[in-house]
């Protein structure tokens, strides 16, 4: 393939444990239905609080994958 073409999708992964787990959860789920995952870019990190403590992480990312010919 001389000039590859990529597509981007935006996902939001979540985890009660960490930012990394939220990213991994999103990538793991996307990998079940999207072929040729190549890279990701974190767009936004946020979470919610409960009783003054971090309760849940939410990480929005763009995932790129190769478009097959």
mmCIF file of N, CA, C and O in Angstrom:
data_model
loop_
_atom_site.group_PDB
_atom_site.id
_atom_site.type_symbol
_atom_site.label_atom_id
_atom_site.label_comp_id
_atom_site.label_asym_id
_atom_site.label_seq_id
_atom_site.Cartn_x
_atom_site.Cartn_y
_atom_site.Cartn_z
ATOM 1 N N UNK A 1 0.854 -1.175 0.000
ATOM 2 C CA UNK A 1 0.000 0.000 0.000
ATOM 3 C C UNK A 1 0.897 1.234 0.000
ATOM 4 O O UNK A 1 1.664 1.453 0.921
ATOM 5 N N UNK A 2 0.774 2.023 -1.058
ATOM 6 C CA UNK A 2 1.642 3.175 -1.224
ATOM 7 C C UNK A 2 1.296 4.304 -0.254
ATOM 8 O O UNK A 2 2.147 4.796 0.463
ATOM 9 N N UNK A 3 0.051 4.716 -0.248
ATOM 10 C CA UNK A 3 -0.388 5.833 0.589
ATOM 11 C C UNK A 3 -1.555 5.372 1.458
ATOM 12 O O UNK A 3 -2.714 5.453 1.041
ATOM 13 N N UNK A 4 -1.291 4.906 2.673
ATOM 14 C CA UNK A 4 -2.383 4.408 3.515
ATOM 15 C C UNK A 4 -3.352 5.520 3.906
ATOM 16 O O UNK A 4 -2.982 6.693 3.983
ATOM 17 N N UNK A 5 -4.591 5.127 4.139
ATOM 18 C CA UNK A 5 -5.638 6.037 4.592
ATOM 19 C C UNK A 5 -6.136 5.530 5.941
ATOM 20 O O UNK A 5 -6.325 4.332 6.134
ATOM 21 N N UNK A 6 -6.339 6.454 6.857
ATOM 22 C CA UNK A 6 -6.780 6.103 8.200
ATOM 23 C C UNK A 6 -8.133 6.757 8.496
ATOM 24 O O UNK A 6 -8.453 7.802 7.944
ATOM 25 N N UNK A 7 -8.886 6.136 9.365
ATOM 26 C CA UNK A 7 -10.153 6.689 9.837
ATOM 27 C C UNK A 7 -10.033 6.886 11.340
ATOM 28 O O UNK A 7 -9.338 6.135 12.019
ATOM 29 N N UNK A 8 -10.713 7.900 11.858
ATOM 30 C CA UNK A 8 -10.733 8.186 13.286
ATOM 31 C C UNK A 8 -12.133 7.974 13.842
ATOM 32 O O UNK A 8 -13.118 8.338 13.198
ATOM 33 N N UNK A 9 -12.197 7.406 15.022
ATOM 34 C CA UNK A 9 -13.453 7.358 15.772
ATOM 35 C C UNK A 9 -13.169 7.906 17.164
ATOM 36 O O UNK A 9 -12.047 7.807 17.670
ATOM 37 N N UNK A 10 -14.178 8.501 17.754
ATOM 38 C CA UNK A 10 -14.032 9.051 19.093
ATOM 39 C C UNK A 10 -14.749 8.144 20.077
ATOM 40 O O UNK A 10 -15.901 7.760 19.855
ATOM 41 N N UNK A 11 -14.066 7.809 21.162
ATOM 42 C CA UNK A 11 -14.589 6.908 22.179
ATOM 43 C C UNK A 11 -14.407 7.540 23.554
ATOM 44 O O UNK A 11 -13.509 8.354 23.746
ATOM 45 N N UNK A 12 -15.227 7.129 24.502
ATOM 46 C CA UNK A 12 -15.015 7.507 25.894
ATOM 47 C C UNK A 12 -14.976 6.240 26.718
ATOM 48 O O UNK A 12 -15.968 5.518 26.798
ATOM 49 N N UNK A 13 -13.813 5.963 27.291
ATOM 50 C CA UNK A 13 -13.648 4.815 28.171
ATOM 51 C C UNK A 13 -13.828 5.259 29.610
ATOM 52 O O UNK A 13 -13.569 6.412 29.960
ATOM 53 N N UNK A 14 -14.274 4.343 30.462
ATOM 54 C CA UNK A 14 -14.488 4.664 31.866
ATOM 55 C C UNK A 14 -13.851 3.603 32.756
ATOM 56 O O UNK A 14 -13.655 2.461 32.343
ATOM 57 N N UNK A 15 -13.553 4.017 33.982
ATOM 58 C CA UNK A 15 -13.008 3.095 34.974
ATOM 59 C C UNK A 15 -13.106 3.730 36.360
ATOM 60 O O UNK A 15 -12.855 4.923 36.505
ATOM 61 N N UNK A 16 -13.421 2.935 37.359
ATOM 62 C CA UNK A 16 -13.381 3.453 38.722
ATOM 63 C C UNK A 16 -11.956 3.502 39.275
ATOM 64 O O UNK A 16 -11.708 4.101 40.310
ATOM 65 N N UNK A 17 -10.998 2.884 38.568
ATOM 66 C CA UNK A 17 -9.650 2.722 39.104
ATOM 67 C C UNK A 17 -8.636 3.760 38.649
ATOM 68 O O UNK A 17 -7.901 4.301 39.465
ATOM 69 N N UNK A 18 -8.553 4.020 37.319
ATOM 70 C CA UNK A 18 -7.491 4.907 36.836
ATOM 71 C C UNK A 18 -7.774 5.386 35.422
ATOM 72 O O UNK A 18 -8.601 4.824 34.703
ATOM 73 N N UNK A 19 -7.019 6.409 35.034
ATOM 74 C CA UNK A 19 -7.078 6.926 33.673
ATOM 75 C C UNK A 19 -6.616 5.846 32.696
ATOM 76 O O UNK A 19 -7.218 5.634 31.650
ATOM 77 N N UNK A 20 -5.537 5.168 33.045
ATOM 78 C CA UNK A 20 -4.997 4.123 32.174
ATOM 79 C C UNK A 20 -6.012 3.008 31.948
ATOM 80 O O UNK A 20 -6.158 2.515 30.822
ATOM 81 N N UNK A 21 -6.707 2.609 32.998
ATOM 82 C CA UNK A 21 -7.737 1.574 32.841
ATOM 83 C C UNK A 21 -8.868 2.052 31.943
ATOM 84 O O UNK A 21 -9.409 1.284 31.155
ATOM 85 N N UNK A 22 -9.231 3.328 32.053
ATOM 86 C CA UNK A 22 -10.287 3.871 31.200
ATOM 87 C C UNK A 22 -9.874 3.815 29.730
ATOM 88 O O UNK A 22 -10.673 3.428 28.872
ATOM 89 N N UNK A 23 -8.618 4.177 29.436
ATOM 90 C CA UNK A 23 -8.113 4.099 28.058
ATOM 91 C C UNK A 23 -8.102 2.650 27.594
ATOM 92 O O UNK A 23 -8.578 2.323 26.501
ATOM 93 N N UNK A 24 -7.555 1.771 28.401
ATOM 94 C CA UNK A 24 -7.484 0.356 28.030
ATOM 95 C C UNK A 24 -8.862 -0.251 27.813
ATOM 96 O O UNK A 24 -9.051 -1.056 26.892
ATOM 97 N N UNK A 25 -9.839 0.130 28.623
ATOM 98 C CA UNK A 25 -11.201 -0.378 28.445
ATOM 99 C C UNK A 25 -11.788 0.060 27.108
ATOM 100 O O UNK A 25 -12.435 -0.728 26.413
ATOM 101 N N UNK A 26 -11.553 1.313 26.725
ATOM 102 C CA UNK A 26 -12.062 1.810 25.446
ATOM 103 C C UNK A 26 -11.396 1.095 24.276
ATOM 104 O O UNK A 26 -12.067 0.655 23.333
ATOM 105 N N UNK A 27 -10.077 0.932 24.332
ATOM 106 C CA UNK A 27 -9.340 0.280 23.243
ATOM 107 C C UNK A 27 -9.721 -1.195 23.148
ATOM 108 O O UNK A 27 -9.938 -1.722 22.050
ATOM 109 N N UNK A 28 -9.823 -1.848 24.278
ATOM 110 C CA UNK A 28 -10.183 -3.277 24.293
ATOM 111 C C UNK A 28 -11.559 -3.502 23.663
ATOM 112 O O UNK A 28 -11.750 -4.410 22.860
ATOM 113 N N UNK A 29 -12.511 -2.651 24.007
ATOM 114 C CA UNK A 29 -13.866 -2.788 23.452
ATOM 115 C C UNK A 29 -13.870 -2.491 21.964
ATOM 116 O O UNK A 29 -14.479 -3.205 21.171
ATOM 117 N N UNK A 30 -13.176 -1.429 21.540
ATOM 118 C CA UNK A 30 -13.121 -1.071 20.119
ATOM 119 C C UNK A 30 -12.471 -2.184 19.301
ATOM 120 O O UNK A 30 -12.881 -2.459 18.175
ATOM 121 N N UNK A 31 -11.471 -2.835 19.863
ATOM 122 C CA UNK A 31 -10.750 -3.888 19.158
ATOM 123 C C UNK A 31 -11.640 -5.083 18.825
ATOM 124 O O UNK A 31 -11.337 -5.847 17.919
ATOM 125 N N UNK A 32 -12.757 -5.227 19.511
ATOM 126 C CA UNK A 32 -13.681 -6.335 19.233
ATOM 127 C C UNK A 32 -14.410 -6.147 17.905
ATOM 128 O O UNK A 32 -14.833 -7.119 17.295
ATOM 129 N N UNK A 33 -14.579 -4.895 17.476
ATOM 130 C CA UNK A 33 -15.373 -4.642 16.272
ATOM 131 C C UNK A 33 -14.648 -3.850 15.187
ATOM 132 O O UNK A 33 -15.135 -3.760 14.074
ATOM 133 N N UNK A 34 -13.498 -3.274 15.502
ATOM 134 C CA UNK A 34 -12.763 -2.469 14.520
ATOM 135 C C UNK A 34 -11.438 -3.157 14.218
ATOM 136 O O UNK A 34 -10.660 -3.445 15.128
ATOM 137 N N UNK A 35 -11.190 -3.385 12.929
ATOM 138 C CA UNK A 35 -9.927 -3.995 12.509
ATOM 139 C C UNK A 35 -8.849 -2.927 12.358
ATOM 140 O O UNK A 35 -9.141 -1.756 12.118
ATOM 141 N N UNK A 36 -7.614 -3.352 12.464
ATOM 142 C CA UNK A 36 -6.444 -2.523 12.146
ATOM 143 C C UNK A 36 -6.276 -1.298 13.051
ATOM 144 O O UNK A 36 -5.832 -0.240 12.592
ATOM 145 N N UNK A 37 -6.614 -1.420 14.339
ATOM 146 C CA UNK A 37 -6.365 -0.297 15.240
ATOM 147 C C UNK A 37 -4.880 0.022 15.224
ATOM 148 O O UNK A 37 -4.042 -0.869 15.293
ATOM 149 N N UNK A 38 -4.559 1.312 15.113
ATOM 150 C CA UNK A 38 -3.157 1.704 14.955
ATOM 151 C C UNK A 38 -2.644 2.607 16.069
ATOM 152 O O UNK A 38 -1.498 2.511 16.457
ATOM 153 N N UNK A 39 -3.456 3.539 16.549
ATOM 154 C CA UNK A 39 -2.985 4.516 17.514
ATOM 155 C C UNK A 39 -4.165 5.168 18.220
ATOM 156 O O UNK A 39 -5.313 4.996 17.811
ATOM 157 N N UNK A 40 -3.872 5.885 19.300
ATOM 158 C CA UNK A 40 -4.909 6.657 19.981
ATOM 159 C C UNK A 40 -4.328 7.990 20.446
ATOM 160 O O UNK A 40 -3.124 8.146 20.593
ATOM 161 N N UNK A 41 -5.237 8.933 20.662
ATOM 162 C CA UNK A 41 -4.869 10.260 21.152
ATOM 163 C C UNK A 41 -5.885 10.643 22.224
ATOM 164 O O UNK A 41 -7.087 10.629 21.974
ATOM 165 N N UNK A 42 -5.406 10.962 23.419
ATOM 166 C CA UNK A 42 -6.303 11.386 24.495
ATOM 167 C C UNK A 42 -6.754 12.815 24.214
ATOM 168 O O UNK A 42 -5.932 13.710 24.014
ATOM 169 N N UNK A 43 -8.053 13.007 24.185
ATOM 170 C CA UNK A 43 -8.646 14.318 23.897
ATOM 171 C C UNK A 43 -9.048 15.039 25.183
ATOM 172 O O UNK A 43 -8.835 16.226 25.333
ATOM 173 N N UNK A 44 -9.633 14.286 26.115
ATOM 174 C CA UNK A 44 -10.142 14.900 27.342
ATOM 175 C C UNK A 44 -10.123 13.878 28.471
ATOM 176 O O UNK A 44 -10.390 12.697 28.244
ATOM 177 N N UNK A 45 -9.787 14.340 29.649
ATOM 178 C CA UNK A 45 -9.837 13.504 30.840
ATOM 179 C C UNK A 45 -10.739 14.195 31.851
ATOM 180 O O UNK A 45 -10.595 15.399 32.101
ATOM 181 N N UNK A 46 -11.667 13.442 32.402
ATOM 182 C CA UNK A 46 -12.578 14.003 33.393
ATOM 183 C C UNK A 46 -13.042 12.868 34.304
ATOM 184 O O UNK A 46 -12.711 11.720 34.095
ATOM 185 N N UNK A 47 -13.820 13.211 35.282
ATOM 186 C CA UNK A 47 -14.338 12.186 36.180
ATOM 187 C C UNK A 47 -15.437 12.756 37.037
ATOM 188 O O UNK A 47 -15.771 13.933 36.945
ATOM 189 N N UNK A 48 -15.972 11.892 37.859
ATOM 190 C CA UNK A 48 -16.973 12.399 38.787
ATOM 191 C C UNK A 48 -16.526 12.106 40.211
ATOM 192 O O UNK A 48 -15.678 11.252 40.460
ATOM 193 N N UNK A 49 -17.093 12.872 41.123
ATOM 194 C CA UNK A 49 -16.700 12.810 42.525
ATOM 195 C C UNK A 49 -17.864 12.315 43.369
ATOM 196 O O UNK A 49 -19.033 12.549 43.047
ATOM 197 N N UNK A 50 -17.523 11.645 44.443
ATOM 198 C CA UNK A 50 -18.523 11.181 45.396
ATOM 199 C C UNK A 50 -17.936 11.361 46.792
ATOM 200 O O UNK A 50 -16.856 10.831 47.089
ATOM 201 N N UNK A 51 -18.610 12.163 47.592
ATOM 202 C CA UNK A 51 -18.165 12.432 48.967
ATOM 203 C C UNK A 51 -16.729 12.952 49.015
ATOM 204 O O UNK A 51 -15.923 12.546 49.844
ATOM 205 N N UNK A 52 -16.401 13.825 48.058
ATOM 206 C CA UNK A 52 -15.101 14.478 48.052
ATOM 207 C C UNK A 52 -13.949 13.641 47.536
ATOM 208 O O UNK A 52 -12.800 14.026 47.665
ATOM 209 N N UNK A 53 -14.245 12.492 46.921
ATOM 210 C CA UNK A 53 -13.197 11.630 46.372
ATOM 211 C C UNK A 53 -13.510 11.284 44.922
ATOM 212 O O UNK A 53 -14.669 11.279 44.522
ATOM 213 N N UNK A 54 -12.450 10.970 44.167
ATOM 214 C CA UNK A 54 -12.642 10.540 42.783
ATOM 215 C C UNK A 54 -13.415 9.227 42.800
ATOM 216 O O UNK A 54 -13.010 8.264 43.450
ATOM 217 N N UNK A 55 -14.525 9.227 42.081
ATOM 218 C CA UNK A 55 -15.391 8.043 42.049
ATOM 219 C C UNK A 55 -15.233 7.268 40.748
ATOM 220 O O UNK A 55 -15.266 6.046 40.747
ATOM 221 N N UNK A 56 -15.071 7.981 39.640
ATOM 222 C CA UNK A 56 -15.018 7.326 38.335
ATOM 223 C C UNK A 56 -14.267 8.207 37.345
ATOM 224 O O UNK A 56 -14.494 9.407 37.306
ATOM 225 N N UNK A 57 -13.374 7.598 36.563
ATOM 226 C CA UNK A 57 -12.636 8.303 35.516
ATOM 227 C C UNK A 57 -13.337 8.137 34.174
ATOM 228 O O UNK A 57 -13.880 7.072 33.886
ATOM 229 N N UNK A 58 -13.304 9.197 33.377
ATOM 230 C CA UNK A 58 -13.813 9.164 32.001
ATOM 231 C C UNK A 58 -12.737 9.773 31.108
ATOM 232 O O UNK A 58 -12.291 10.891 31.350
ATOM 233 N N UNK A 59 -12.314 9.024 30.095
ATOM 234 C CA UNK A 59 -11.276 9.517 29.191
ATOM 235 C C UNK A 59 -11.789 9.419 27.757
ATOM 236 O O UNK A 59 -12.157 8.335 27.299
ATOM 237 N N UNK A 60 -11.836 10.556 27.083
ATOM 238 C CA UNK A 60 -12.251 10.577 25.684
ATOM 239 C C UNK A 60 -11.001 10.539 24.825
ATOM 240 O O UNK A 60 -10.042 11.270 25.072
ATOM 241 N N UNK A 61 -11.022 9.647 23.838
ATOM 242 C CA UNK A 61 -9.872 9.504 22.967
ATOM 243 C C UNK A 61 -10.311 9.315 21.534
ATOM 244 O O UNK A 61 -11.432 8.892 21.263
ATOM 245 N N UNK A 62 -9.437 9.680 20.627
ATOM 246 C CA UNK A 62 -9.613 9.365 19.204
ATOM 247 C C UNK A 62 -8.764 8.143 18.928
ATOM 248 O O UNK A 62 -7.607 8.081 19.357
ATOM 249 N N UNK A 63 -9.342 7.181 18.238
ATOM 250 C CA UNK A 63 -8.641 5.961 17.879
ATOM 251 C C UNK A 63 -8.548 5.936 16.358
ATOM 252 O O UNK A 63 -9.548 6.120 15.661
ATOM 253 N N UNK A 64 -7.352 5.722 15.839
ATOM 254 C CA UNK A 64 -7.141 5.659 14.407
ATOM 255 C C UNK A 64 -6.942 4.231 13.953
ATOM 256 O O UNK A 64 -6.324 3.428 14.646
ATOM 257 N N UNK A 65 -7.476 3.939 12.774
ATOM 258 C CA UNK A 65 -7.286 2.601 12.205
ATOM 259 C C UNK A 65 -7.162 2.696 10.684
ATOM 260 O O UNK A 65 -7.657 3.625 10.066
ATOM 261 N N UNK A 66 -6.446 1.738 10.134
ATOM 262 C CA UNK A 66 -6.183 1.691 8.711
ATOM 263 C C UNK A 66 -7.440 1.273 7.944
ATOM 264 O O UNK A 66 -8.101 0.295 8.311
ATOM 265 N N UNK A 67 -7.776 2.023 6.918
ATOM 266 C CA UNK A 67 -8.900 1.679 6.046
ATOM 267 C C UNK A 67 -8.394 0.713 4.999
ATOM 268 O O UNK A 67 -7.430 0.999 4.278
ATOM 269 N N UNK A 68 -9.033 -0.466 4.943
ATOM 270 C CA UNK A 68 -8.616 -1.467 3.962
ATOM 271 C C UNK A 68 -9.081 -1.081 2.573
ATOM 272 O O UNK A 68 -10.114 -0.459 2.394
ATOM 273 N N UNK A 69 -8.296 -1.491 1.558
ATOM 274 C CA UNK A 69 -8.703 -1.179 0.176
ATOM 275 C C UNK A 69 -9.644 -2.230 -0.355
ATOM 276 O O UNK A 69 -9.821 -3.270 0.122
#
